[in-house]
Coordinates of C-alpha atoms in Angstrom, one line a residue:
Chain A
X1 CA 5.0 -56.5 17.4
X2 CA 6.7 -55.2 20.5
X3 CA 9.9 -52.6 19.8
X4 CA 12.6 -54.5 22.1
X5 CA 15.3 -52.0 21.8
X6 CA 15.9 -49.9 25.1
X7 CA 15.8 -46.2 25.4
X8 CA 19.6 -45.7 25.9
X9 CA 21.3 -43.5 23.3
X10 CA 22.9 -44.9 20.0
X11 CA 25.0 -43.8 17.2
X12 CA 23.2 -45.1 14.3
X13 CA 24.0 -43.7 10.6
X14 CA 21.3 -40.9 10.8
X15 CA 22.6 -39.5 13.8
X16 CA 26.2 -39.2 12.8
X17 CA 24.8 -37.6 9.6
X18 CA 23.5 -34.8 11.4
X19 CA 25.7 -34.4 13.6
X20 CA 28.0 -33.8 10.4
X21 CA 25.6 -31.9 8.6
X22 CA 25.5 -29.5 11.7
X23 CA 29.2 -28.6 12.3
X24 CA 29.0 -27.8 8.3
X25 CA 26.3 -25.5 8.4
X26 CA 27.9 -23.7 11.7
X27 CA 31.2 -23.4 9.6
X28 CA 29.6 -21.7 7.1
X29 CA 27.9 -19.3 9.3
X30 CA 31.1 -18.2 11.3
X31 CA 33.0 -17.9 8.0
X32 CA 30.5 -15.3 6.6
X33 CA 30.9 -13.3 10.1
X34 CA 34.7 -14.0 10.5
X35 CA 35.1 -12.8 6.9
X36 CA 32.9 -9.7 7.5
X37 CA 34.5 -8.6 11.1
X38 CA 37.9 -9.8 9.8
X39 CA 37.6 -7.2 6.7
X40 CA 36.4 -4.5 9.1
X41 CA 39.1 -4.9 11.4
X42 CA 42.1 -5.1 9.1
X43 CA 40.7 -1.6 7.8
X44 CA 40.0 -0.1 10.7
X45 CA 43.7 -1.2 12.3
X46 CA 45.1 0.1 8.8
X47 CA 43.2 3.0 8.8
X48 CA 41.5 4.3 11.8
X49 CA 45.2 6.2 12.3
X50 CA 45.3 8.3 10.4
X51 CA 41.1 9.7 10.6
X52 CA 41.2 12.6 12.5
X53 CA 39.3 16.0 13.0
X54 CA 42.4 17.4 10.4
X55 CA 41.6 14.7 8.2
X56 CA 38.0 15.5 7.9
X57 CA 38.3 19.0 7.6
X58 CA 41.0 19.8 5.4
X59 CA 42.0 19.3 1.8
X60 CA 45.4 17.4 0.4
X61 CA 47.7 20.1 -0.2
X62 CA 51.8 20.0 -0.9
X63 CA 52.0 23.5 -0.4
X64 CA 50.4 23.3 3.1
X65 CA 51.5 20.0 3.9
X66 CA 47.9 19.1 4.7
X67 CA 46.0 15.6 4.2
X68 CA 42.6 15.6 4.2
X69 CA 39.5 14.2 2.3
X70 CA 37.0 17.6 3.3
X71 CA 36.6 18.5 -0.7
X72 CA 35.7 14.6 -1.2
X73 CA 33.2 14.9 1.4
X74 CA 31.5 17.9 -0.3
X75 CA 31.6 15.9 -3.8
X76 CA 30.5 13.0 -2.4
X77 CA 27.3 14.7 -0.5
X78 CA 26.8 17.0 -3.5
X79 CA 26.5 14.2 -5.3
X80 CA 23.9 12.1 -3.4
X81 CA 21.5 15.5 -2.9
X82 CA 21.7 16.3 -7.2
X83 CA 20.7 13.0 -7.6
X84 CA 18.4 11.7 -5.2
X85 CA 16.6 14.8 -5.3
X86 CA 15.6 14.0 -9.4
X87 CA 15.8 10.2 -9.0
X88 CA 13.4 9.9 -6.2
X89 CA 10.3 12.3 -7.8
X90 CA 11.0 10.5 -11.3
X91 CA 11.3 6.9 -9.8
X92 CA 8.4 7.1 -7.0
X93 CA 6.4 8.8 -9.8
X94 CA 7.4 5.8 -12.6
X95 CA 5.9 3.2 -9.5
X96 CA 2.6 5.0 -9.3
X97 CA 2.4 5.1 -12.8
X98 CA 3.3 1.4 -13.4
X99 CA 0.8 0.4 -10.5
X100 CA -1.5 2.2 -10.6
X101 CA -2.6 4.3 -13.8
X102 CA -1.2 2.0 -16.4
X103 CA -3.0 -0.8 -17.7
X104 CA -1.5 -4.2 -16.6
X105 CA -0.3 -5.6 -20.0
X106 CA 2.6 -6.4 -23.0
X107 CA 4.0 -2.5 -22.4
X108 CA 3.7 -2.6 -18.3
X109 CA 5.9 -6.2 -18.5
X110 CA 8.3 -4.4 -21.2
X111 CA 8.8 -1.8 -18.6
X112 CA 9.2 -4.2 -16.0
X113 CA 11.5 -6.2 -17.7
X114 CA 13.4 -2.8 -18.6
X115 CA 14.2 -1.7 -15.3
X116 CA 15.1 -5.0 -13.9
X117 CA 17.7 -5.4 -16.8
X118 CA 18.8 -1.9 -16.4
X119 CA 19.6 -2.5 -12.5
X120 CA 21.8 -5.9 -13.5
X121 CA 24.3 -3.6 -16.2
X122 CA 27.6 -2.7 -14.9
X123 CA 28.2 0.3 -13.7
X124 CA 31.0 0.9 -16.1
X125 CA 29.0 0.9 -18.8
X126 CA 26.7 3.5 -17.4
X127 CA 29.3 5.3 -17.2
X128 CA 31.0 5.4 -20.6
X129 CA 27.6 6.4 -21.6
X130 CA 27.2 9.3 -19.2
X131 CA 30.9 10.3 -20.5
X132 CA 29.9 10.1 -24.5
X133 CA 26.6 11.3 -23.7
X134 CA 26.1 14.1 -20.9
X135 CA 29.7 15.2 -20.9
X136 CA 30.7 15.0 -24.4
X137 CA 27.3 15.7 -26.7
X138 CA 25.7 17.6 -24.3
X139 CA 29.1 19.5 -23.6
X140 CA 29.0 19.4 -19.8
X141 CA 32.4 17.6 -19.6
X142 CA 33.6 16.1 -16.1
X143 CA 31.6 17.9 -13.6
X144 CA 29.0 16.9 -10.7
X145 CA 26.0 17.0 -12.4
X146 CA 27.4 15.0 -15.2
X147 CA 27.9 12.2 -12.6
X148 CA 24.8 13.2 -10.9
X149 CA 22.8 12.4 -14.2
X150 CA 24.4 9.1 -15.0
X151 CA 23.8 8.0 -11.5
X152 CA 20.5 8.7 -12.2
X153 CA 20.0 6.6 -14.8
X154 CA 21.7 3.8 -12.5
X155 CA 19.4 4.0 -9.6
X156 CA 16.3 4.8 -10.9
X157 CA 15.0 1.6 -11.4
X158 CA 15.9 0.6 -7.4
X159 CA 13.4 3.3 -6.3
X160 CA 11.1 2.2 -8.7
X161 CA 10.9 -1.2 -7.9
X162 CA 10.8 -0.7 -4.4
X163 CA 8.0 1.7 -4.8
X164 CA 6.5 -0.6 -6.7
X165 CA 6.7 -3.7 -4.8
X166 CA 5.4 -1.6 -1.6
X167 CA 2.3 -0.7 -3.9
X168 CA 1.9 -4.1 -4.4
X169 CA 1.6 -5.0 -0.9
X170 CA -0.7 -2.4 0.0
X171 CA -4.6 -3.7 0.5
X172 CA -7.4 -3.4 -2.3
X173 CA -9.4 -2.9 0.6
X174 CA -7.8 0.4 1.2
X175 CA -8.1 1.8 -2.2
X176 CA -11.7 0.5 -2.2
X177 CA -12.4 2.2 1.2
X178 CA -11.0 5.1 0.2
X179 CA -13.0 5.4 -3.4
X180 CA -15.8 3.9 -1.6
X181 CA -16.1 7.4 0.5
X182 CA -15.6 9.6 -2.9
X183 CA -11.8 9.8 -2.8
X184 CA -10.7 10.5 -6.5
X185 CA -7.5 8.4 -7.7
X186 CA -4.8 11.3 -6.8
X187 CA -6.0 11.8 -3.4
X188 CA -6.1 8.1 -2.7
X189 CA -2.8 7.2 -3.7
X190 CA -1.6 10.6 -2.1
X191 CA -3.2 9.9 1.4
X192 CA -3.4 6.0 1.7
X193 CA -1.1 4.5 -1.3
X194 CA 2.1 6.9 -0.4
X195 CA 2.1 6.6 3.4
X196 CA 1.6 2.9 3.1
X197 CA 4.7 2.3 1.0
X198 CA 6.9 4.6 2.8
X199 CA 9.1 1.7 4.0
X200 CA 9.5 0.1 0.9
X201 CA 10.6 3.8 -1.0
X202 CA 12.9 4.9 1.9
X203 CA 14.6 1.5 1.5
X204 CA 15.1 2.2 -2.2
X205 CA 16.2 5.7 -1.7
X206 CA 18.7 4.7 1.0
X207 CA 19.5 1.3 -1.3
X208 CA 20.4 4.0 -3.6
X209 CA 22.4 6.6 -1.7
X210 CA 24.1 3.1 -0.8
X211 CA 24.9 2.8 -4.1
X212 CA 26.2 6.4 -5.1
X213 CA 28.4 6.0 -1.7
X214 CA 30.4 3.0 -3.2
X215 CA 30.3 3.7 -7.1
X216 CA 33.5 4.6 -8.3
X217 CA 33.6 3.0 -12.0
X218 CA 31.0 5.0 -12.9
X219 CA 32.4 8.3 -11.7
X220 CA 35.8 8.5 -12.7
X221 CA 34.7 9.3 -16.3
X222 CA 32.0 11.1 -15.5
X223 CA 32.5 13.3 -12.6
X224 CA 35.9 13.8 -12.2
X225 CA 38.1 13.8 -9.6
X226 CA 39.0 17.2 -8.1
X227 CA 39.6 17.4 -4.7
X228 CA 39.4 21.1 -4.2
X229 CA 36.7 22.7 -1.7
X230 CA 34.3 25.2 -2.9
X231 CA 35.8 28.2 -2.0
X232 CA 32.6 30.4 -1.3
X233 CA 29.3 29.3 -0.3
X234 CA 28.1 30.2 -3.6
X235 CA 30.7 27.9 -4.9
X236 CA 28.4 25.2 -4.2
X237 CA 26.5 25.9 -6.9
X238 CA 29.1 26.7 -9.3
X239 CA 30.9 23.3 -8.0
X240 CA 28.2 21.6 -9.1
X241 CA 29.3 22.3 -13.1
X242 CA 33.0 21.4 -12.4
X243 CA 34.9 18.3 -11.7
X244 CA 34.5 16.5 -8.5
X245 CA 35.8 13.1 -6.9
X246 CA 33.7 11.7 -4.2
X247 CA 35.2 9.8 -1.6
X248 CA 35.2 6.4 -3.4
X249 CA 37.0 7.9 -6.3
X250 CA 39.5 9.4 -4.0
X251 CA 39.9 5.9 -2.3
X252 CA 40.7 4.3 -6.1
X253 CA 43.0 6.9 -7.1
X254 CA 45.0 7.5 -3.5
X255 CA 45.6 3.3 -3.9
X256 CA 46.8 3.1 -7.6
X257 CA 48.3 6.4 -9.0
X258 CA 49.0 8.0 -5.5
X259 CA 50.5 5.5 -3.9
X260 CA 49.1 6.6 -0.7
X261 CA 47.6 3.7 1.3
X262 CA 47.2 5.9 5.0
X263 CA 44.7 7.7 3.2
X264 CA 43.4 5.1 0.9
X265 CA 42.1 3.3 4.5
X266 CA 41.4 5.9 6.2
X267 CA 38.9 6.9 3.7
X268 CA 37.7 3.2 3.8
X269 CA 37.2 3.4 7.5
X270 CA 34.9 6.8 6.9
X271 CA 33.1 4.4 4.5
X272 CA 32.7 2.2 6.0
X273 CA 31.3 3.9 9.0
X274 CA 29.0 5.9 7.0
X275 CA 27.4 2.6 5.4
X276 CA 27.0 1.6 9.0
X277 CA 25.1 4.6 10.2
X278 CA 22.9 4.7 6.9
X279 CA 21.9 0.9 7.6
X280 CA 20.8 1.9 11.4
X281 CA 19.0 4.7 9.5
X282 CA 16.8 2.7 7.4
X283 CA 16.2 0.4 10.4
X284 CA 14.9 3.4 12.4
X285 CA 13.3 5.5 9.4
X286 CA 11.3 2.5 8.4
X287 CA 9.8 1.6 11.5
X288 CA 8.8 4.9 12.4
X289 CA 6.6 5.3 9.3
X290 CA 5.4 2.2 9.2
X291 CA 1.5 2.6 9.3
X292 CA 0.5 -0.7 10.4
X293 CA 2.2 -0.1 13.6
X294 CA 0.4 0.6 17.0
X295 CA 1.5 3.7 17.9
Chain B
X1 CA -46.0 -3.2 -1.2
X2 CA -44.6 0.8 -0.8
X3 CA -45.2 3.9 -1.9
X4 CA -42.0 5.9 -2.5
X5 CA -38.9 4.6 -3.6
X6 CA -35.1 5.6 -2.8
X7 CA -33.5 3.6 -5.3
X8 CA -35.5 2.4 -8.7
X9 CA -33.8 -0.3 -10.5
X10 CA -34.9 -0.4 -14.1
X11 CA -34.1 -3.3 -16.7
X12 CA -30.2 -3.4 -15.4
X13 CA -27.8 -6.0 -17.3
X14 CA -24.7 -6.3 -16.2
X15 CA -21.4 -8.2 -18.3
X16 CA -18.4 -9.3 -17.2
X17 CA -16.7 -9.5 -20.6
X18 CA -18.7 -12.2 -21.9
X19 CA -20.5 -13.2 -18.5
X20 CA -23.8 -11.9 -18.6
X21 CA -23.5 -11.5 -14.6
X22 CA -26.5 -9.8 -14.1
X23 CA -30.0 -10.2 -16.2
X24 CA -33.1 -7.7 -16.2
X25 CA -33.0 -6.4 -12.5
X26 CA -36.3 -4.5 -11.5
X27 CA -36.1 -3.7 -8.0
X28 CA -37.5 -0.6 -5.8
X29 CA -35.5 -0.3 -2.6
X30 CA -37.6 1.3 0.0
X31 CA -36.0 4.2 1.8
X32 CA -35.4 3.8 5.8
X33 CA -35.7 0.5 5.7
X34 CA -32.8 -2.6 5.5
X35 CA -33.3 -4.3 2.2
X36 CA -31.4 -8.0 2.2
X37 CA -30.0 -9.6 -0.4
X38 CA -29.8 -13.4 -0.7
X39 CA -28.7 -16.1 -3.0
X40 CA -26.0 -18.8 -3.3
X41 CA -22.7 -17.5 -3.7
X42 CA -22.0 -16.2 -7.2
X43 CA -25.6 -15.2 -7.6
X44 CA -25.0 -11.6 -8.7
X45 CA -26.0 -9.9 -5.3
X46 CA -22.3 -8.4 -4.3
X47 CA -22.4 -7.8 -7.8
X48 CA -25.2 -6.2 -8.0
X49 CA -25.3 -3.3 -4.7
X50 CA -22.0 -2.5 -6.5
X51 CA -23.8 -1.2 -8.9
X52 CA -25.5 0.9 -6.5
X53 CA -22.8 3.4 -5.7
X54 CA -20.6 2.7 -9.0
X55 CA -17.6 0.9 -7.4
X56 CA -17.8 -1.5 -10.3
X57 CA -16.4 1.3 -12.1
X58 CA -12.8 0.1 -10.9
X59 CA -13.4 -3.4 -12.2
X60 CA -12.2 -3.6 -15.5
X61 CA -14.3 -5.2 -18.7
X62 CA -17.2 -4.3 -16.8
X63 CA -20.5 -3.3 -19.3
X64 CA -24.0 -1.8 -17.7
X65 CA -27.4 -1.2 -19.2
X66 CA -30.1 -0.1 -17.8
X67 CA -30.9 2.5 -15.1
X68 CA -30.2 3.0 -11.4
X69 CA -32.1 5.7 -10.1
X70 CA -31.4 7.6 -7.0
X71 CA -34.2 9.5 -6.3
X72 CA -35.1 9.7 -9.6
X73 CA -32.0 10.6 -11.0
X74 CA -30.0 8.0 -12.8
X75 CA -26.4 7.3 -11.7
X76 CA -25.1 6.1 -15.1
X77 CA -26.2 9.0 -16.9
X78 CA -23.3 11.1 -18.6
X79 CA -21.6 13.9 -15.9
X80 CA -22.3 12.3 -13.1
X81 CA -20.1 13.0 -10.3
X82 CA -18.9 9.7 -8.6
X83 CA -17.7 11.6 -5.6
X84 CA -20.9 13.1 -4.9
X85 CA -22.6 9.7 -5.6
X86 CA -20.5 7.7 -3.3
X87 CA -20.4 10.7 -0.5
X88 CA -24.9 9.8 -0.5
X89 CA -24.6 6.0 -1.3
X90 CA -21.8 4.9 1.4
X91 CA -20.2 1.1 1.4
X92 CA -19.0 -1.2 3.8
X93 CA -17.5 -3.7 2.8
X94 CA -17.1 -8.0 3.5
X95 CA -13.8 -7.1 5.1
X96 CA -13.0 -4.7 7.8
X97 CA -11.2 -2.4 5.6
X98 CA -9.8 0.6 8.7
X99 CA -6.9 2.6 7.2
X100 CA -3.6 2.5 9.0
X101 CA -3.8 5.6 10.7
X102 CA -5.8 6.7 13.7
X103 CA -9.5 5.6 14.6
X104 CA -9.8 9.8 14.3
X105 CA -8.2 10.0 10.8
X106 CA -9.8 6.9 9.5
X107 CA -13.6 8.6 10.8
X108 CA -12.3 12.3 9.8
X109 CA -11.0 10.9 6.2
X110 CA -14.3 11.0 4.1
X111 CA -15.6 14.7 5.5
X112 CA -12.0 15.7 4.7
X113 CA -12.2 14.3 1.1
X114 CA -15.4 16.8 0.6
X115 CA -13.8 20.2 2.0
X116 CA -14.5 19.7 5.6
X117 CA -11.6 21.3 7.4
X118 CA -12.3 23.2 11.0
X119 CA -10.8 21.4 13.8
X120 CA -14.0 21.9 15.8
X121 CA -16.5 20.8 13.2
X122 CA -14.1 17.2 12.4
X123 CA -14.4 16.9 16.4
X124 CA -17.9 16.7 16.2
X125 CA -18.3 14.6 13.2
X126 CA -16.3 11.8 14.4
X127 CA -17.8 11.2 18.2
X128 CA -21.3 11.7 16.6
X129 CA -20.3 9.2 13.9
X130 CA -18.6 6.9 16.1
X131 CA -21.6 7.1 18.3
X132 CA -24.2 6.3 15.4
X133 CA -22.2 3.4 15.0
X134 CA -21.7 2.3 18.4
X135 CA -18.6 2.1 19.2
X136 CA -17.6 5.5 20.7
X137 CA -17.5 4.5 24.1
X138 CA -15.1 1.5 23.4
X139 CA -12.3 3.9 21.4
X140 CA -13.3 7.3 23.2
X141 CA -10.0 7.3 24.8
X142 CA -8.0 6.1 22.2
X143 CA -9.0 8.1 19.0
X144 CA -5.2 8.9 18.0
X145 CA -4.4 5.1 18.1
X146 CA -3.9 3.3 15.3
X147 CA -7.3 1.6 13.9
X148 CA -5.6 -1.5 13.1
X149 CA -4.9 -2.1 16.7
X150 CA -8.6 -3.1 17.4
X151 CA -10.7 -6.6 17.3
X152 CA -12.3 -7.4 13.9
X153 CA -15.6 -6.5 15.1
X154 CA -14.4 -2.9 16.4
X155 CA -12.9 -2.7 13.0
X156 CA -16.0 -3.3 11.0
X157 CA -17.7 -0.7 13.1
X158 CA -14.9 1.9 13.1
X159 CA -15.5 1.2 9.1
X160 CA -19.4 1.5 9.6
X161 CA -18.8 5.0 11.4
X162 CA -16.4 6.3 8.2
X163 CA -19.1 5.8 5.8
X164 CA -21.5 7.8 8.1
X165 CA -19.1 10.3 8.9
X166 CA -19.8 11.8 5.5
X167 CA -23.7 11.7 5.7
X168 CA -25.0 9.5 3.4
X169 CA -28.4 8.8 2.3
X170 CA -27.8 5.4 1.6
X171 CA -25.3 2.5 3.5
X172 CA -24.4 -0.4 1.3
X173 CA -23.2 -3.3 3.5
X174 CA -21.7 -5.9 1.6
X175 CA -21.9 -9.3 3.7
X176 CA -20.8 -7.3 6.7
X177 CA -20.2 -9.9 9.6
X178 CA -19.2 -12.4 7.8
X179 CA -15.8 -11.9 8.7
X180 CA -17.0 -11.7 12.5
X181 CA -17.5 -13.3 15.2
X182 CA -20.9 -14.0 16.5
X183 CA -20.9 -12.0 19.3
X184 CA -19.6 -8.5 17.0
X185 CA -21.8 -9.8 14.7
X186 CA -25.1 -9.3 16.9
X187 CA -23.5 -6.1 18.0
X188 CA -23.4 -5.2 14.1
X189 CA -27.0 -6.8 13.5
X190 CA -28.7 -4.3 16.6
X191 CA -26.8 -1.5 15.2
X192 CA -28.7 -2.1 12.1
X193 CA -32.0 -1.2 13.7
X194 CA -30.5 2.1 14.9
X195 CA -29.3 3.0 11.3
X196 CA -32.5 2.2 9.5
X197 CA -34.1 5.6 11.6
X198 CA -31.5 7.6 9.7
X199 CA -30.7 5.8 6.4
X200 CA -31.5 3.2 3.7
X201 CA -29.8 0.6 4.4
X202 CA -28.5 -2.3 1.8
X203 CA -27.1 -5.0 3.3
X204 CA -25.6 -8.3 0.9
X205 CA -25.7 -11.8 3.4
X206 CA -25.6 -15.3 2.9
X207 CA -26.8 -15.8 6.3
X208 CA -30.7 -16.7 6.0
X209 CA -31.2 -16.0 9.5
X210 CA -29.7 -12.5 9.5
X211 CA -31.9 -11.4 7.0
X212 CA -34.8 -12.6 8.8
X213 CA -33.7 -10.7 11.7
X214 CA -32.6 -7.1 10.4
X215 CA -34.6 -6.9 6.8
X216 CA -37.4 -5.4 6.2
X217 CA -37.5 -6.4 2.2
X218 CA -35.3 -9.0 1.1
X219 CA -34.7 -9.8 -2.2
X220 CA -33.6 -13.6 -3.6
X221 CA -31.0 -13.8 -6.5
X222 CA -30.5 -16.7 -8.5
X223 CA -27.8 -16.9 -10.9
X224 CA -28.0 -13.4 -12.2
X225 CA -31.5 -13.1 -11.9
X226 CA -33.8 -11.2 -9.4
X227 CA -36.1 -14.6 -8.8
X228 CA -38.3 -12.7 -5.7
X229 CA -38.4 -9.5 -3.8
X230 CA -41.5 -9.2 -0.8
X231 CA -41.3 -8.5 2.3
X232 CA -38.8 -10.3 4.1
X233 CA -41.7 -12.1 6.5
X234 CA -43.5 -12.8 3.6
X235 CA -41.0 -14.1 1.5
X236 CA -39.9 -16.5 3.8
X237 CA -43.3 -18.1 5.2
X238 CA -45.0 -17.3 1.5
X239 CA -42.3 -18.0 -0.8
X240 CA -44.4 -17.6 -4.3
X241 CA -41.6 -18.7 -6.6
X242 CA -40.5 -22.5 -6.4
X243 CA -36.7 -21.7 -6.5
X244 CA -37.3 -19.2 -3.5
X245 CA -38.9 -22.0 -1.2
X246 CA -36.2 -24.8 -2.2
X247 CA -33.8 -22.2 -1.3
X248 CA -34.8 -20.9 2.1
X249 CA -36.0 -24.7 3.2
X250 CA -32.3 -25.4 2.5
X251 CA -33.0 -27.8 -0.2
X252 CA -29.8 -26.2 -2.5
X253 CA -27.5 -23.3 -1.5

């Protein structure tokens, strides 16, 4: 049977359908952007004012008259080094262990199943147990590393399962390669396994340091939220024992008990442009060590 | 049919759980020679030149009686080292397996592995390994690229020229072109002849004809079971054994 219809174009139910289907699908994908670039912008416009070299320098002071978010600064990059520099070792070495010593079984999936419901609990929580635990029983009371060691406990199990899930992509034929020329276990994993999964353990560490830069909840009971700046460099390490808000908490507590919304966005807008430069970091860190590439 | 042995197989059962995988191997592997093995897959051979250099030791539920004998000495006996073992009894295996680093790492990683560290002496290793496996000429100007960057068949020889980088006695090749194309394939099958000089060399195919071509000995495995081992000539215009000739006629396989 011959198809007499001609070739012209036709509406017909099916068209108009997708031509519906369509404009709803391109809605949907501007209002993600337009909400995205319309948060930016209200901040920045709010907020970009009132950032300036004084700002970043100096610390909040009636006496002086001075604004300035330089003590939260400190905190917040105290902060990120106390913790990522025990998370990382104890997470990356928790992967290995999972992957590739332990025996796949009932206590590997408990494990599992451990951190994955550890990485979905609030942070609050984490942090009334830091408080209770670190600061009251253990008697270290609001201070850095009290904060330090909660956050710990709240991003441990992102670098571990994006250790892990690197492992997991990494070739048997490598390991067998490598044991196949008389490479003992260690040096496999420390000269094939590692370097293979450096993508997937720089995104967890920076997924992390992502994480400490926005947690607030967590903080304000555990980690205080003194603004002061070390006065000696030697205070560093003492600061690290006494009570410190990062910039997040500063952000919270300049909005509700300060009153003070100039600084509130102004610290948003240095948030916000951090987060920005540490996602064009990962971008750039993970494709220069990633092995597969030609070089 | 020979006088000295490199490797002496004696009585070896091998179980998977509760597979018996491999029953009563006797075999005496010639040394400087290519020894094939043949069989349908599932047959045991893989299985079995595994058990030549130990890497069944990473497959779990894995039990092995028996000995394995390398010059004389058995493998499975208690303190031996499996680094030394697999640094004389090298393996390449059904896939091109390169690390991803450089075509000079990947060659320089096995001398590294046993204590070879001068600059000078690595240099020399990895042209005179890449040349023993022909394919120095091809990367000479690219040893700091990435290996992965190259064909299959480069691959598989840039793997070839790893395992002789640490100077083994013995080169298990575990169904080495079958990932390849037929012209890296009769690169891989002349480069065979060359090794034979210098090392024993096992090699695991499916492909009748490339045993025919590169074997000296081959061996034919049935379901676990060594069924016939001649010489390769022999054992194809002479097979003795019924299951041999039904195989290599192409009646099963």
């Amino acid at each position: 049977m011959n198809d007499n219809r001609d070739l012209s174009f036709q509406w017909n139910r099916r068209k108009i359908n997708d031509v519906i289907l369509y404009a709803l699908i391109y809605i949907c994908a501007s209002l993600s952007v337009v909400i995205l670039v319309g948060i930016i912008a209200y901040v920045f416009i709010r907020g970009v004012g009132s950032v300036n070299i004084g700002f970043l320098t100096s610390v909040t002071s009636v006496l002086k008259g001075t604004v300035g978010i330089a003590g939260n600064i400190v905190n917040t990059v105290l902060i990120i080094f106390l913790t990522m520099i025990l998370a990382t070792p104890i997470g990356v070495g928790a992967a290995i262990y999972l992957n590739e010593y332990a025996k796949p079984g009932k206590l590997v999936s408990l494990i599992e199943f451990a951190t994955e419901t550890l990485s979905g609990i609030p942070s609050i929580i984490f942090g009334l147990f830091g408080m209770m635990f670190f600061g009251q029983t253990l008697g270290m009371g609001y201070s850095l590393i009290t904060g330090s060691l909660t956050l710990i406990l709240m991003v441990l199990p992102l670098i571990t399962r994006n250790t892990q899930e690197a492992l997991k992509t990494v070739p048997d034929g490598y390991r067998q390669g490598a044991v196949g020329l008389g490479a003992g276990k260690w040096h496999t994993i420390r000269t094939i396994l590692l370097p293979c999964s450096m993508p997937g353990i720089i995104t967890g560490v920076i997924l992390a340091i992502g994480r400490i830069v926005g947690e607030s909840a967590a903080l304000l009971f555990t980690a205080g939220s003194a603004k002061a700046l070390p006065k000696t460099l030697t205070g560093i390490f003492s600061k690290i024992f006494e009570s410190g808000g990062t910039m997040t908490v500063q952000l919270y507590l300049s909005a509700t008990s300060e009153g003070d919304f100039d600084t509130a966005f102004a610290i948003a807008v240095v948030l916000l442009i951090l987060v920005f430069l540490i996602n064009i970091g990962t971008k750039k860190l993970t494709k220069k060590y990633d092995v597969t590439r030609e070089k | 049919m020979m006088e000295t042995a490199k490797i002496k197989v004696k009585k070896l059962n091998l179980y998977y759980g509760d597979n018996h995988a491999l029953k009563d191997i006797d075999i005496k592997i010639r040394p400087k020679a290519v020894t094939a093995f043949i069989g349908p897959s599932g047959c045991g051979k893989s299985t079995f030149l595994k058990t030549l250099n130990r890497m069944n030791d990473l497959v779990e539920n894995v039990k092995i009686e028996g000995e394995v004998l390398l010059d004389e000495k058995d493998i499975y006996a208690p303190g031996v080292d499996t680094t030394i073992l697999r640094k004389k009894v090298g393996m390449v295996f059904q896939q091109p397996n390169p690390f991803p680093m450089s075509i000079y790492d990947n060659i320089a990683y096995g001398p590294r592995i046993h204590g070879i560290k001068d600059k000078r002496k690595l240099d020399e290793i990895v042209e005179e390994s890449l040349r023993g496996a022909a394919i120095f000429d091809e990367v000479k100007d690219r040893l700091k690229k990435n290996a992965l960057g190259l064909s299959g068949g480069q691959q598989q020889r840039i793997c070839i020229a790893r395992a002789l980088a640490v100077c083994p006695e013995v080169l298990l090749m575990d169904e080495p072109t079958s990932a390849l194309d037929p012209i890296s394939t009769s690169k891989i099958e002349d480069l065979m002849e060359d090794l034979k000089k210098k090392y024993t060399v096992v090699i695991v195919t499916h492909n009748m004809q490339q045993a025919v071509r590169v074997a000296d000995d081959t061996a034919f495995f049935l379901l676990g079971e060594l069924i016939e081992f001649r010489e390769t000539k022999l054992l194809f215009s002479y097979p003795q054994d019924k299951r041999t000739e039904d195989y290599i006629t192409g009646r099963f396989g």
